[in-house]
Amino acid sequence: MARLDGRPEIFHSIQGEGKSIGVPSVFVRTSLCNLHCIWCDTDYTWNWVGTRFPHVHDALPGYRKFQKKEWIAECDIETIAEEVAGFPCKNVILTGGEPMLQQSALLRLMELLRSKSTDYRFEIETNGTLVPSVDFDASIDQYNVSPKLENSNNPRKLREKPAAYRFFSQSPKANFKFVLAAENDLREVLQLLDTYHIPADKIWLMPEATQRETLQEKRQWLVEICKKYGFRYSDRLHVQIWGSKKGV
Ligand code: SF4
């Protein structure tokens, strides 16, 4: 689990982006990621001291890579389930980092919560590089897949995994959310849709922005692109409401 303010990062909020935008949800944030996006806003789940991954915040005064042992909380599934069950909310979002690195633990968490109430519904936020196991897939209600583009600074062979992309493009539970930093990113999105046969109505486009000002600047051109291609537009409510604050 990701550790924030000395505790495992589990919190009750609203989904800030994508298909379920605005839906009250309990977020369970796992630590560790198999990618290293240069603009990642949850870099405290992977950008450890001693690694050489660049980040856009490197130049900011006071920005430091994170001490791994201070930012990971090892906890048992029963404790996490108890904490999640304490919130008056049955939509649970498994997020990260890359939560699909921990499928077996998350599967046990889902089973435990469903043994408490069959009303639980599980979404997972993934970078789309890992294929789920059959059992894990059966437990998930919704995949929010966010494939990473060249603007993430991850090499293509790491960020584009054909078997995983094919799985999600065919899954009725999956939607795709692309983060666009500039108009050039659109060419890459269109290529991926063509290669993996992803229909336009499964696509959400979202501006790359961790600050309100940047979000505002990028909204209008992205909306025009969505109108032209029949994609959905996603804002970033959490940036709009809380700025870059963590754990909200
Ligand atoms: S895949 Fe997600 S969690 Fe991982 S580095 Fe990229 S933005 Fe961050």
Coordinates of C-alpha atoms and ligand atoms in Angstrom, one line a residue:
M1 CA 0.0 0.0 0.0
A2 CA 1.0 3.6 -0.5
R3 CA 1.7 5.4 2.8
L4 CA 0.5 8.9 3.2
D5 CA 0.8 10.9 6.5
G6 CA 2.0 7.7 8.2
R7 CA -1.1 5.6 7.2
P8 CA -2.1 3.3 4.3
E9 CA -3.7 5.6 1.7
I10 CA -7.4 4.7 1.8
F11 CA -9.8 7.6 1.5
H12 CA -13.4 8.4 0.6
S13 CA -13.9 11.0 -2.1
I14 CA -15.4 11.4 -5.5
Q15 CA -13.9 10.0 -8.7
G16 CA -12.2 13.0 -10.3
E17 CA -11.9 11.8 -13.9
G18 CA -12.9 9.5 -16.7
K19 CA -16.1 7.4 -17.1
S20 CA -17.2 7.5 -13.4
I21 CA -16.4 11.2 -12.9
G22 CA -18.3 12.5 -9.9
V23 CA -19.2 9.1 -8.4
P24 CA -18.6 8.9 -4.6
S25 CA -15.9 6.2 -4.1
V26 CA -13.4 4.7 -1.7
F27 CA -9.9 4.8 -3.1
V28 CA -7.3 2.2 -2.2
R29 CA -3.9 3.2 -3.4
T30 CA -1.2 0.6 -3.9
S31 CA 2.4 1.4 -4.1
L32 CA 4.9 0.5 -6.9
C33 CA 4.6 1.0 -10.7
N34 CA 6.1 -0.7 -13.7
L35 CA 6.2 2.7 -15.6
H36 CA 7.8 6.0 -14.7
C37 CA 5.8 8.8 -16.3
I38 CA 7.7 12.1 -16.2
W39 CA 4.6 14.0 -15.1
C40 CA 3.2 11.3 -12.7
D41 CA 1.2 12.9 -9.9
T42 CA 1.5 9.9 -7.6
D43 CA 5.3 9.7 -7.9
Y44 CA 5.6 8.9 -4.2
T45 CA 4.5 5.4 -5.2
W46 CA 7.6 4.7 -7.3
N47 CA 10.2 7.5 -7.6
W48 CA 12.6 6.2 -5.0
V49 CA 15.9 7.6 -3.9
G50 CA 18.7 5.9 -5.8
T51 CA 16.7 5.6 -9.1
R52 CA 17.5 7.7 -12.2
F53 CA 14.0 8.3 -13.5
P54 CA 13.5 12.0 -14.4
H55 CA 10.4 13.9 -13.3
V56 CA 9.0 17.3 -14.3
H57 CA 9.3 18.4 -10.7
D58 CA 13.1 17.7 -10.5
A59 CA 13.8 21.4 -11.1
L60 CA 11.4 22.6 -8.4
P61 CA 13.0 23.9 -5.2
G62 CA 12.6 21.3 -2.5
Y63 CA 11.5 18.4 -4.7
R64 CA 13.3 15.2 -3.7
K65 CA 12.9 11.6 -4.7
F66 CA 11.1 9.5 -2.1
Q67 CA 12.6 7.2 0.6
K68 CA 10.9 3.8 -0.3
K69 CA 10.5 2.6 3.3
E70 CA 8.8 5.9 4.3
W71 CA 6.3 5.7 1.5
I72 CA 5.2 2.1 1.6
A73 CA 2.9 0.6 4.2
E74 CA 2.8 -3.2 4.5
C75 CA -0.6 -4.2 5.8
D76 CA -2.7 -7.3 5.9
I77 CA -5.8 -7.6 3.7
E78 CA -8.2 -7.9 6.7
T79 CA -7.0 -4.5 8.0
I80 CA -7.5 -2.9 4.6
A81 CA -11.0 -4.5 4.2
E82 CA -12.0 -3.3 7.7
E83 CA -11.0 0.2 6.9
V84 CA -12.8 0.2 3.5
A85 CA -15.9 -1.3 5.1
G86 CA -15.9 1.6 7.6
F87 CA -16.9 4.1 4.9
P88 CA -20.6 4.4 3.8
C89 CA -19.8 3.7 0.2
K90 CA -19.7 0.6 -1.9
N91 CA -17.9 1.8 -5.1
V92 CA -14.2 1.0 -4.5
I93 CA -11.5 2.2 -6.8
L94 CA -8.2 0.3 -6.8
T95 CA -5.5 2.7 -7.9
G96 CA -1.8 3.2 -7.6
G97 CA 0.9 3.2 -8.8
E98 CA 0.0 0.2 -10.9
P99 CA -2.4 -1.9 -8.8
M100 CA -2.4 -4.8 -11.3
L101 CA 1.1 -5.6 -10.1
Q102 CA -0.7 -6.9 -6.9
Q103 CA -3.6 -8.9 -8.4
S104 CA -3.6 -11.8 -6.0
A105 CA -3.7 -9.5 -2.9
L106 CA -6.4 -7.3 -4.5
L107 CA -8.4 -10.4 -5.4
R108 CA -8.5 -11.4 -1.8
L109 CA -9.5 -7.9 -0.8
M110 CA -12.4 -8.0 -3.2
E111 CA -13.5 -11.4 -2.0
L112 CA -13.4 -10.4 1.6
L113 CA -15.4 -7.2 1.0
R114 CA -18.0 -9.1 -1.1
S115 CA -18.3 -11.5 1.8
K116 CA -19.4 -8.5 3.9
S117 CA -21.7 -7.1 1.3
T118 CA -22.7 -8.1 -2.2
D119 CA -23.3 -4.5 -3.1
Y120 CA -19.5 -3.8 -3.5
R121 CA -18.5 -2.7 -6.9
F122 CA -14.8 -2.6 -8.0
E123 CA -13.1 -0.3 -10.5
I124 CA -9.4 -0.5 -11.2
E125 CA -7.2 2.2 -12.6
T126 CA -4.4 0.7 -14.7
N127 CA -1.8 1.7 -17.3
G128 CA -3.0 -1.2 -19.4
T129 CA 0.4 -3.0 -19.6
L130 CA -0.6 -6.2 -17.7
V131 CA -3.2 -8.9 -18.5
P132 CA -5.5 -9.8 -15.6
S133 CA -5.8 -13.4 -14.4
V134 CA -9.1 -15.1 -15.1
D135 CA -10.2 -14.8 -11.4
F136 CA -9.1 -11.2 -11.1
D137 CA -11.0 -10.3 -14.3
A138 CA -14.1 -12.0 -13.0
S139 CA -14.1 -9.9 -9.9
I140 CA -13.5 -6.5 -11.5
D141 CA -16.6 -4.5 -12.6
Q142 CA -14.8 -1.7 -14.5
Y143 CA -11.3 -1.2 -15.9
N144 CA -10.2 2.4 -16.3
V145 CA -7.3 1.9 -18.7
S146 CA -5.0 4.8 -19.2
P147 CA -2.4 3.8 -21.8
K148 CA 0.7 6.0 -21.7
L149 CA 1.9 8.0 -24.7
E150 CA 5.3 9.2 -25.8
N151 CA 4.7 12.4 -23.6
S152 CA 5.1 10.1 -20.5
N153 CA 8.8 9.6 -21.3
N154 CA 8.4 5.8 -21.0
P155 CA 10.1 3.8 -23.8
R156 CA 7.5 2.4 -26.2
K157 CA 8.4 -1.3 -25.5
L158 CA 7.6 -0.7 -21.8
R159 CA 4.4 1.3 -22.3
E160 CA 2.8 -0.6 -25.2
K161 CA 2.1 -4.2 -24.5
P162 CA 0.1 -5.7 -27.4
A163 CA -1.4 -8.7 -25.5
A164 CA -2.7 -6.4 -22.7
Y165 CA -4.0 -3.8 -25.2
R166 CA -5.8 -6.5 -27.1
F167 CA -7.3 -7.9 -23.9
F168 CA -8.7 -4.5 -22.8
S169 CA -9.9 -3.4 -26.3
Q170 CA -12.1 -6.6 -26.3
S171 CA -13.2 -6.4 -22.7
P172 CA -16.8 -5.0 -22.3
K173 CA -15.7 -3.7 -18.8
A174 CA -12.9 -1.5 -20.1
N175 CA -12.8 2.1 -21.0
F176 CA -9.7 4.0 -22.2
K177 CA -8.5 7.4 -20.9
F178 CA -5.7 9.1 -22.7
V179 CA -3.8 12.1 -21.2
L180 CA -3.0 14.6 -23.9
A181 CA -0.3 17.2 -23.3
A182 CA -0.3 18.7 -26.8
E183 CA -2.0 18.3 -30.2
N184 CA 0.8 16.0 -31.4
D185 CA -0.4 13.4 -28.9
L186 CA -3.5 12.9 -30.9
R187 CA -1.7 11.2 -33.8
E188 CA -0.4 8.6 -31.4
V189 CA -3.9 8.0 -29.9
L190 CA -5.4 7.5 -33.4
Q191 CA -2.7 5.0 -34.3
L192 CA -3.4 3.0 -31.1
L193 CA -7.1 2.9 -31.8
D194 CA -6.4 1.7 -35.3
T195 CA -3.9 -1.0 -34.3
Y196 CA -6.0 -2.4 -31.4
H197 CA -9.5 -1.7 -32.9
I198 CA -10.7 0.4 -30.0
P199 CA -14.1 2.1 -30.7
A200 CA -14.4 5.8 -30.3
D201 CA -17.2 5.5 -27.7
K202 CA -14.7 3.7 -25.3
I203 CA -12.3 6.7 -25.4
W204 CA -12.0 9.6 -22.9
L205 CA -9.5 12.3 -23.5
M206 CA -8.2 14.3 -20.6
P207 CA -5.8 17.3 -20.5
E208 CA -2.4 16.7 -18.9
A209 CA -2.5 19.1 -16.0
T210 CA -1.6 19.0 -12.3
Q211 CA -2.4 22.7 -11.8
R212 CA -5.7 24.6 -12.3
E213 CA -4.2 27.1 -14.7
T214 CA -2.8 24.4 -17.0
L215 CA -6.1 22.6 -17.0
Q216 CA -7.9 25.8 -18.0
E217 CA -5.5 26.4 -20.9
K218 CA -5.9 23.0 -22.4
R219 CA -9.6 22.4 -22.0
Q220 CA -10.9 24.2 -25.2
W221 CA -8.6 22.6 -27.7
L222 CA -9.3 19.1 -26.3
V223 CA -13.1 19.6 -26.4
E224 CA -12.8 20.5 -30.1
I225 CA -10.8 17.2 -30.7
C226 CA -13.5 15.2 -28.8
K227 CA -16.2 16.8 -31.0
K228 CA -14.4 16.0 -34.2
Y229 CA -13.7 12.3 -33.4
G230 CA -16.6 11.4 -31.2
F231 CA -14.5 10.8 -28.1
R232 CA -15.6 11.7 -24.6
Y233 CA -14.0 14.6 -22.8
S234 CA -12.9 14.2 -19.2
D235 CA -12.0 17.0 -16.9
R236 CA -9.9 16.6 -13.7
L237 CA -12.2 17.4 -10.9
H238 CA -9.7 16.7 -8.1
V239 CA -7.3 19.3 -9.7
Q240 CA -10.1 21.7 -10.0
I241 CA -11.3 21.3 -6.4
W242 CA -8.1 20.5 -4.5
G243 CA -5.2 21.5 -6.8
S244 CA -2.2 19.2 -6.3
K245 CA -3.2 18.0 -2.7
K246 CA -2.6 14.3 -2.1
G247 CA -5.1 11.8 -0.5
V248 CA -8.3 13.6 -1.4
Ligands
SF4_1 S1 1.5 4.6 -14.9 FE1 0.4 5.9 -13.6 S2 1.3 5.6 -11.5 FE2 2.7 4.7 -13.0 S3 4.1 6.4 -13.4 FE3 2.6 6.5 -14.9 S4 1.0 8.0 -14.1 FE4 2.3 7.3 -12.4

